Structure formats: structure tokens, C-alpha cells
């Protein structure tokens, strides 16, 4: 049986940088603590973490900091995907050693049109090289960004070969029909939607939860829907979450999220993006701030946590 902690709401945690573009480790740790205080887990080194702008060494250093600060590993799902097999192995080894709830593993994404055989070989080789029963992998399907789809056939093959290791998937494809196909095909698999827009529908089909960008700014509201999904007002809560998500439609999501945390948390360090991504413009922030104010966005104790 998969660890019961592999469920609920996880945030692909934003990464603050200092003026030299180095990760601001103390601020990162404080922010992770705030996300946890709101009931969400930590999917550090995800897409919204600017993971592919971080080196393996930087990820391992930040991950070690969280461990040293005794943040609960059972609430962690660190991103371990990489284009280079040894990099994926090193990151997966760290997750396995710490006994995290799982690791979130993007497929190798540079080469396009790779076969399921090639993807299976990459995952299999990683698992065999790590050689640790504590390794749990949650696959990461985000073809609009990675250019690499994770097919149902590949999932089936991986589950059959590694049933105790390949335990779940995050579907960020944006098509709930695909998420439902995964839920229907693999009833014991931990399927997470990649946006809280699909949270209620995912849970109605016995999904595991969601791993969503918006869990960075109002994790508590998303967790509340997850926990009260059977209540009569669940759809109203889903509609409210959708309205907040809509405020970020059509803008640069990662920089907008970071600017939101910088402003609401009174932590200017969160404004900084590592190139090639660029900082969120002041004019765009004024427009977004107006929308968020109208929606009464709440970030309880964020400024206090980041001080």
C-alpha cells in the first residue's frame, strides 16, 4: 500500500533569489514553512520552482536545508526529473535517503519524439541505479512544456515492472479527459491533477489530490476544498478557486506568483527571476493587484512567516 501521505495538496514551491541570482536559502526555508502551516505539502523543484534554472548542486543544497530544519519529509515530493540520467539518479537518491512521500519525476525532455521504450529505459535505469526500496516516483505529465507525453501504455508498463516504486502521476496536460482515463485505467495509482481547477472533479473520481501553482499563494483555500469536498458547498468553493486562478490567466505565471508573494509577504527577494525568465513588470502587477483585491485574496500570516 502506498504511503497515505501521498495525497492532498502540494505546492511546486517558488524559489527566491538574492541580488546575485543565488537561491536565498533562508527565505526559501521560511516560505516552505509557511506553505506547510497552511496544510499543503512541498513539491519543491517543480515547474514553478524554476527547477530547470537550478543546478543539481543547488537543489541538493536547498533540500538538505529543509531536512536540517526538520521539515516533515512525509509532506515532501521533490522534483527529480532531469535530461541527464546521472542527475536524475543523484536527485532520486536524495529523496529515497530522506524517505520523502515521493519524488516528482519529469521525463527527460530535450529530445523530442522519443519512444515509450526510451522513456521506460530512462525510468528503469534510474530506479535500478538508485536501488533503494524507499524510492517512490510520481511521474510528471506536462507535454505542453516538456514536449514529452507519458502514455497510458508507458504507465502500465512501469507499474507492472516497478509496482512499489512508480506509485503516482501528476497530470498537468490541462485535459481532464486524460486525467480521468488515468483514474479509470489505474484505480490503485495516485493520480494528481495539475491545477486546482480540476480538484473537485478529480476527487469525485477517487483521485489523490492536486499539485498546483496556485498552492503557492493561497494553499489554505485549496486544502480546505480538498478536505471538505463532500460538503454541499464544495462546488461554490471550487468556483471561488477558479476565479482566483483566472486572475493569472494570460500572464507570466511564475513571475506573477513570485511578485504576489513578494508583495503580500513583504519579501522583495521573491520578485527576482533567474534569466532567461524576467521579473514581473510594475504595470502588470498593478493590474493583477486590483483583481486580487477584488477577490479578497488571503495569505494568512505570510508576512510574519517571511520576516
Short mmCIF file of C-alpha atoms in Angstrom, two decimals:
data_model
loop_
_atom_site.label_atom_id
_atom_site.label_comp_id
_atom_site.label_asym_id
_atom_site.label_seq_id
_atom_site.Cartn_x
_atom_site.Cartn_y
_atom_site.Cartn_z
CA UNK A 1 0.00 0.00 0.00
CA UNK A 2 1.32 3.44 -0.95
CA UNK A 3 2.12 5.73 1.95
CA UNK A 4 -1.10 7.52 2.87
CA UNK A 5 0.80 10.81 2.96
CA UNK A 6 0.93 10.70 -0.85
CA UNK A 7 -2.36 12.55 -1.07
CA UNK A 8 -3.74 16.03 -0.68
CA UNK A 9 -2.48 19.37 -1.95
CA UNK A 10 1.16 20.05 -2.83
CA UNK A 11 2.74 23.35 -3.90
CA UNK A 12 5.51 23.46 -6.52
CA UNK A 13 7.34 25.82 -4.20
CA UNK A 14 8.64 29.11 -5.59
CA UNK A 15 12.39 29.74 -5.30
CA UNK A 16 13.59 33.16 -4.09
CA UNK A 17 16.89 34.54 -5.40
CA UNK A 18 19.14 37.21 -3.96
CA UNK A 19 20.65 40.12 -5.91
CA UNK A 20 23.45 37.90 -7.22
CA UNK A 21 20.85 35.42 -8.54
CA UNK A 22 21.85 32.85 -5.95
CA UNK A 23 18.99 30.97 -4.24
CA UNK A 24 18.06 32.72 -1.00
CA UNK A 25 18.16 29.63 1.19
CA UNK A 26 16.92 31.15 4.49
CA UNK A 27 13.95 32.81 2.77
CA UNK A 28 13.22 29.58 0.92
CA UNK A 29 13.09 27.63 4.18
CA UNK A 30 10.78 30.22 5.78
CA UNK A 31 8.46 30.12 2.80
CA UNK A 32 8.32 26.32 2.82
CA UNK A 33 7.40 26.52 6.49
CA UNK A 34 4.51 28.86 5.67
CA UNK A 35 3.18 26.56 2.92
CA UNK A 36 3.24 23.68 5.38
CA UNK A 37 1.46 25.79 8.02
CA UNK A 38 -1.42 26.22 5.56
CA UNK A 39 -1.85 22.45 5.24
CA UNK A 40 -0.15 21.88 1.89
CA UNK A 41 2.84 19.72 1.05
CA UNK A 42 6.07 20.71 -0.67
CA UNK A 43 6.67 19.78 -4.30
CA UNK A 44 9.99 21.63 -4.31
CA UNK A 45 11.85 21.86 -7.63
CA UNK A 46 8.73 21.75 -9.76
CA UNK A 47 7.99 23.84 -12.83
CA UNK A 48 7.00 26.91 -10.81
CA UNK A 49 10.13 26.48 -8.70
CA UNK A 50 12.21 27.40 -11.77
CA UNK A 51 13.64 23.92 -11.31
CA UNK A 52 15.30 23.79 -14.70
CA UNK A 53 17.11 27.03 -13.90
CA UNK A 54 18.68 25.38 -10.84
CA UNK A 55 21.72 23.14 -10.83
CA UNK A 56 21.67 19.70 -9.24
CA UNK A 57 24.01 21.02 -6.57
CA UNK A 58 21.69 23.91 -5.75
CA UNK A 59 18.71 21.57 -5.47
CA UNK A 60 20.56 19.18 -3.19
CA UNK A 61 21.74 22.08 -1.02
CA UNK A 62 18.23 23.51 -0.65
CA UNK A 63 16.78 20.06 0.00
CA UNK A 64 19.39 19.41 2.70
CA UNK A 65 18.44 22.73 4.29
CA UNK A 66 14.82 21.60 4.62
CA UNK A 67 15.95 18.32 6.16
CA UNK A 68 18.29 20.14 8.57
CA UNK A 69 15.40 22.40 9.58
CA UNK A 70 13.39 19.24 10.38
CA UNK A 71 10.56 20.00 8.00
CA UNK A 72 8.38 16.87 7.65
CA UNK A 73 9.71 14.65 4.86
CA UNK A 74 6.37 12.87 4.64
CA UNK A 75 4.99 16.14 3.24
CA UNK A 76 7.67 16.46 0.56
CA UNK A 77 7.65 15.48 -3.10
CA UNK A 78 10.88 16.92 -4.54
CA UNK A 79 11.28 17.20 -8.29
CA UNK A 80 13.93 14.78 -9.56
CA UNK A 81 13.47 14.83 -13.33
CA UNK A 82 16.49 15.66 -15.49
CA UNK A 83 17.75 15.29 -19.02
CA UNK A 84 20.93 13.55 -17.86
CA UNK A 85 20.47 10.13 -16.27
CA UNK A 86 23.16 10.61 -13.56
CA UNK A 87 21.48 13.87 -12.48
CA UNK A 88 18.13 12.12 -12.10
CA UNK A 89 19.80 9.34 -10.12
CA UNK A 90 21.52 11.79 -7.74
CA UNK A 91 18.27 13.63 -7.04
CA UNK A 92 16.27 10.42 -6.61
CA UNK A 93 18.90 9.07 -4.24
CA UNK A 94 18.48 12.12 -2.03
CA UNK A 95 14.71 11.70 -1.95
CA UNK A 96 14.97 8.00 -1.19
CA UNK A 97 17.54 8.52 1.56
CA UNK A 98 15.28 11.09 3.23
CA UNK A 99 12.22 8.84 2.76
CA UNK A 100 10.07 11.56 1.22
CA UNK A 101 6.44 10.78 0.40
CA UNK A 102 7.54 10.53 -3.23
CA UNK A 103 9.67 12.23 -5.85
CA UNK A 104 8.10 14.10 -8.77
CA UNK A 105 9.92 12.94 -11.88
CA UNK A 106 9.69 14.84 -15.14
CA UNK A 107 10.74 12.75 -18.15
CA UNK A 108 13.98 13.66 -19.97
CA UNK A 109 12.67 16.49 -22.16
CA UNK A 110 15.30 17.76 -24.61
CA UNK A 111 14.98 15.10 -27.30
CA UNK A 112 11.52 15.08 -28.85
CA UNK A 113 9.60 12.16 -30.36
CA UNK A 114 11.39 9.66 -28.13
CA UNK A 115 9.71 6.27 -27.87
CA UNK A 116 7.99 4.72 -24.89
CA UNK A 117 10.85 2.21 -24.93
CA UNK A 118 13.33 5.04 -24.47
CA UNK A 119 11.35 6.63 -21.66
CA UNK A 120 10.88 3.28 -19.95
CA UNK A 121 14.62 2.68 -20.15
CA UNK A 122 15.34 6.07 -18.55
CA UNK A 123 12.98 5.48 -15.63
CA UNK A 124 14.07 1.85 -15.23
CA UNK A 125 17.76 2.70 -15.29
CA UNK A 126 17.22 5.42 -12.69
CA UNK A 127 15.31 3.07 -10.40
CA UNK A 128 17.87 0.28 -10.74
CA UNK A 129 20.82 2.60 -10.11
CA UNK A 130 19.22 4.13 -7.02
CA UNK A 131 18.47 0.63 -5.75
CA UNK A 132 16.54 1.81 -2.70
CA UNK A 133 13.13 0.47 -1.69
CA UNK A 134 12.37 3.87 -0.16
CA UNK A 135 12.29 5.48 -3.61
CA UNK A 136 8.74 6.38 -4.64
CA UNK A 137 8.21 8.03 -8.02
CA UNK A 138 5.30 10.19 -9.06
CA UNK A 139 5.51 10.66 -12.84
CA UNK A 140 5.04 14.16 -14.27
CA UNK A 141 2.96 14.60 -17.43
CA UNK A 142 3.21 18.15 -18.80
CA UNK A 143 3.63 17.71 -22.57
CA UNK A 144 2.85 21.34 -23.46
CA UNK A 145 6.08 22.31 -21.68
CA UNK A 146 8.27 19.21 -21.80
CA UNK A 147 7.26 18.15 -25.30
CA UNK A 148 7.16 14.58 -23.96
CA UNK A 149 3.88 12.83 -23.18
CA UNK A 150 3.57 9.98 -20.70
CA UNK A 151 1.21 7.49 -22.29
CA UNK A 152 -1.15 5.09 -20.57
CA UNK A 153 0.85 2.23 -22.06
CA UNK A 154 4.05 3.55 -20.51
CA UNK A 155 2.36 3.98 -17.12
CA UNK A 156 1.04 0.41 -17.30
CA UNK A 157 4.46 -0.94 -18.17
CA UNK A 158 6.19 0.94 -15.36
CA UNK A 159 3.59 -0.10 -12.79
CA UNK A 160 3.89 -3.73 -13.84
CA UNK A 161 7.70 -3.71 -13.58
CA UNK A 162 8.02 -1.45 -10.52
CA UNK A 163 4.71 -1.59 -8.59
CA UNK A 164 6.25 -0.49 -5.30
CA UNK A 165 8.25 2.38 -6.81
CA UNK A 166 6.18 4.01 -9.56
CA UNK A 167 3.20 4.97 -7.44
CA UNK A 168 1.57 8.04 -8.96
CA UNK A 169 1.42 10.76 -11.57
CA UNK A 170 0.80 14.49 -11.82
CA UNK A 171 -1.28 15.28 -14.91
CA UNK A 172 -0.65 18.88 -15.94
CA UNK A 173 -1.81 18.37 -19.50
CA UNK A 174 -4.88 20.54 -18.92
CA UNK A 175 -7.32 17.96 -20.31
CA UNK A 176 -9.41 16.31 -17.62
CA UNK A 177 -10.42 13.58 -20.06
CA UNK A 178 -6.82 12.36 -19.93
CA UNK A 179 -6.77 12.56 -16.13
CA UNK A 180 -9.98 10.55 -15.98
CA UNK A 181 -8.50 7.97 -18.35
CA UNK A 182 -5.63 7.51 -15.89
CA UNK A 183 -8.04 7.28 -12.95
CA UNK A 184 -10.17 4.70 -14.76
CA UNK A 185 -7.25 2.62 -16.01
CA UNK A 186 -5.25 2.51 -12.77
CA UNK A 187 -7.57 2.57 -9.73
CA UNK A 188 -4.79 1.98 -7.21
CA UNK A 189 -2.48 4.60 -8.74
CA UNK A 190 -2.12 8.01 -7.07
CA UNK A 191 -3.35 10.47 -9.72
CA UNK A 192 -2.93 14.19 -9.00
CA UNK A 193 -4.43 16.89 -11.19
CA UNK A 194 -2.01 19.66 -12.11
CA UNK A 195 -4.46 22.50 -11.47
CA UNK A 196 -6.92 23.13 -8.67
CA UNK A 197 -9.47 23.86 -11.41
CA UNK A 198 -9.84 20.09 -11.67
CA UNK A 199 -9.57 19.28 -7.96
CA UNK A 200 -13.21 18.60 -7.19
CA UNK A 201 -13.73 16.55 -10.34
CA UNK A 202 -10.54 14.60 -9.68
CA UNK A 203 -11.62 13.75 -6.15
CA UNK A 204 -15.08 12.71 -7.35
CA UNK A 205 -13.25 10.04 -9.35
CA UNK A 206 -11.11 8.91 -6.39
CA UNK A 207 -8.02 10.91 -7.28
CA UNK A 208 -5.19 11.64 -4.85
CA UNK A 209 -5.35 15.46 -4.87
CA UNK A 210 -3.60 18.22 -6.77
CA UNK A 211 -0.13 19.68 -7.25
CA UNK A 212 -0.86 23.22 -8.32
CA UNK A 213 0.93 26.52 -8.93
CA UNK A 214 -1.78 28.40 -7.05
CA UNK A 215 -0.98 26.44 -3.90
CA UNK A 216 1.87 28.92 -3.62
CA UNK A 217 -0.38 31.92 -2.96
CA UNK A 218 -3.50 30.55 -1.24
CA UNK A 219 -2.73 26.96 -0.25
CA UNK A 220 -5.17 27.05 2.65
CA UNK A 221 -8.18 27.65 0.42
CA UNK A 222 -7.24 24.76 -1.86
CA UNK A 223 -6.60 22.47 1.10
CA UNK A 224 -9.98 23.47 2.52
CA UNK A 225 -11.76 22.32 -0.64
CA UNK A 226 -9.80 19.06 -0.60
CA UNK A 227 -10.81 18.41 3.00
CA UNK A 228 -14.47 19.43 2.58
CA UNK A 229 -15.05 18.05 -0.91
CA UNK A 230 -18.09 16.05 0.24
CA UNK A 231 -19.84 19.09 1.67
CA UNK A 232 -22.78 20.81 0.00
CA UNK A 233 -20.78 24.00 -0.62
CA UNK A 234 -17.89 22.23 -2.38
CA UNK A 235 -18.85 23.49 -5.84
CA UNK A 236 -19.08 27.06 -4.59
CA UNK A 237 -15.57 26.72 -3.16
CA UNK A 238 -14.37 25.27 -6.46
CA UNK A 239 -15.88 28.24 -8.32
CA UNK A 240 -14.09 30.65 -5.98
CA UNK A 241 -10.75 28.90 -6.60
CA UNK A 242 -11.38 29.07 -10.34
CA UNK A 243 -11.97 32.82 -10.14
CA UNK A 244 -8.63 33.36 -8.41
CA UNK A 245 -6.86 31.15 -10.95
CA UNK A 246 -8.47 33.16 -13.76
CA UNK A 247 -6.75 36.30 -12.47
CA UNK A 248 -3.44 34.73 -13.55
CA UNK A 249 -4.62 33.63 -16.98
CA UNK A 250 -2.75 35.16 -19.90
CA UNK A 251 0.19 36.47 -17.85
CA UNK A 252 3.62 35.07 -16.97
CA UNK A 253 2.56 32.65 -14.24
CA UNK A 254 5.82 32.09 -12.38
CA UNK A 255 6.89 35.72 -12.17
CA UNK A 256 3.32 36.76 -11.30
CA UNK A 257 3.19 34.25 -8.45
CA UNK A 258 6.56 35.40 -7.16
CA UNK A 259 5.53 39.05 -7.30
CA UNK A 260 2.37 38.17 -5.37
CA UNK A 261 4.40 36.54 -2.60
CA UNK A 262 6.88 39.43 -2.62
CA UNK A 263 4.10 41.98 -2.15
CA UNK A 264 1.75 40.13 0.20
CA UNK A 265 4.65 38.69 2.19
CA UNK A 266 6.66 41.93 2.25
CA UNK A 267 9.63 39.93 0.95
CA UNK A 268 11.18 41.77 -2.05
CA UNK A 269 13.55 38.88 -2.68
CA UNK A 270 10.72 36.96 -4.27
CA UNK A 271 10.48 39.47 -7.14
CA UNK A 272 13.73 38.25 -8.68
CA UNK A 273 13.70 35.78 -11.55
CA UNK A 274 16.75 33.91 -12.80
CA UNK A 275 17.31 34.51 -16.54
CA UNK A 276 16.05 33.69 -19.07
CA UNK A 277 12.82 34.41 -17.14
CA UNK A 278 12.23 38.08 -16.35
CA UNK A 279 10.75 39.95 -13.41
CA UNK A 280 7.03 40.77 -13.38
CA UNK A 281 6.55 44.38 -14.56
CA UNK A 282 5.17 47.02 -12.18
CA UNK A 283 2.34 47.95 -14.56
CA UNK A 284 1.25 44.31 -14.84
CA UNK A 285 1.40 43.98 -11.06
CA UNK A 286 -0.93 46.96 -10.59
CA UNK A 287 -3.50 45.26 -12.83
CA UNK A 288 -3.13 41.91 -11.07
CA UNK A 289 -3.24 43.54 -7.62
CA UNK A 290 -6.58 45.14 -8.49
CA UNK A 291 -8.02 41.75 -9.45
CA UNK A 292 -6.69 40.05 -6.32
CA UNK A 293 -8.04 42.81 -4.12
CA UNK A 294 -11.49 42.38 -5.67
CA UNK A 295 -11.24 38.65 -4.95
CA UNK A 296 -10.14 39.32 -1.35
CA UNK A 297 -7.09 37.07 -1.66
CA UNK A 298 -5.97 35.91 1.77
CA UNK A 299 -2.43 34.84 2.66
CA UNK A 300 -2.69 34.33 6.44
CA UNK A 301 0.47 35.30 8.37
CA UNK A 302 2.63 35.23 5.23
CA UNK A 303 4.42 38.48 6.07
CA UNK A 304 5.09 37.31 9.59
CA UNK A 305 6.44 33.96 8.36
CA UNK A 306 8.83 35.60 5.90
CA UNK A 307 10.09 38.34 8.22
#
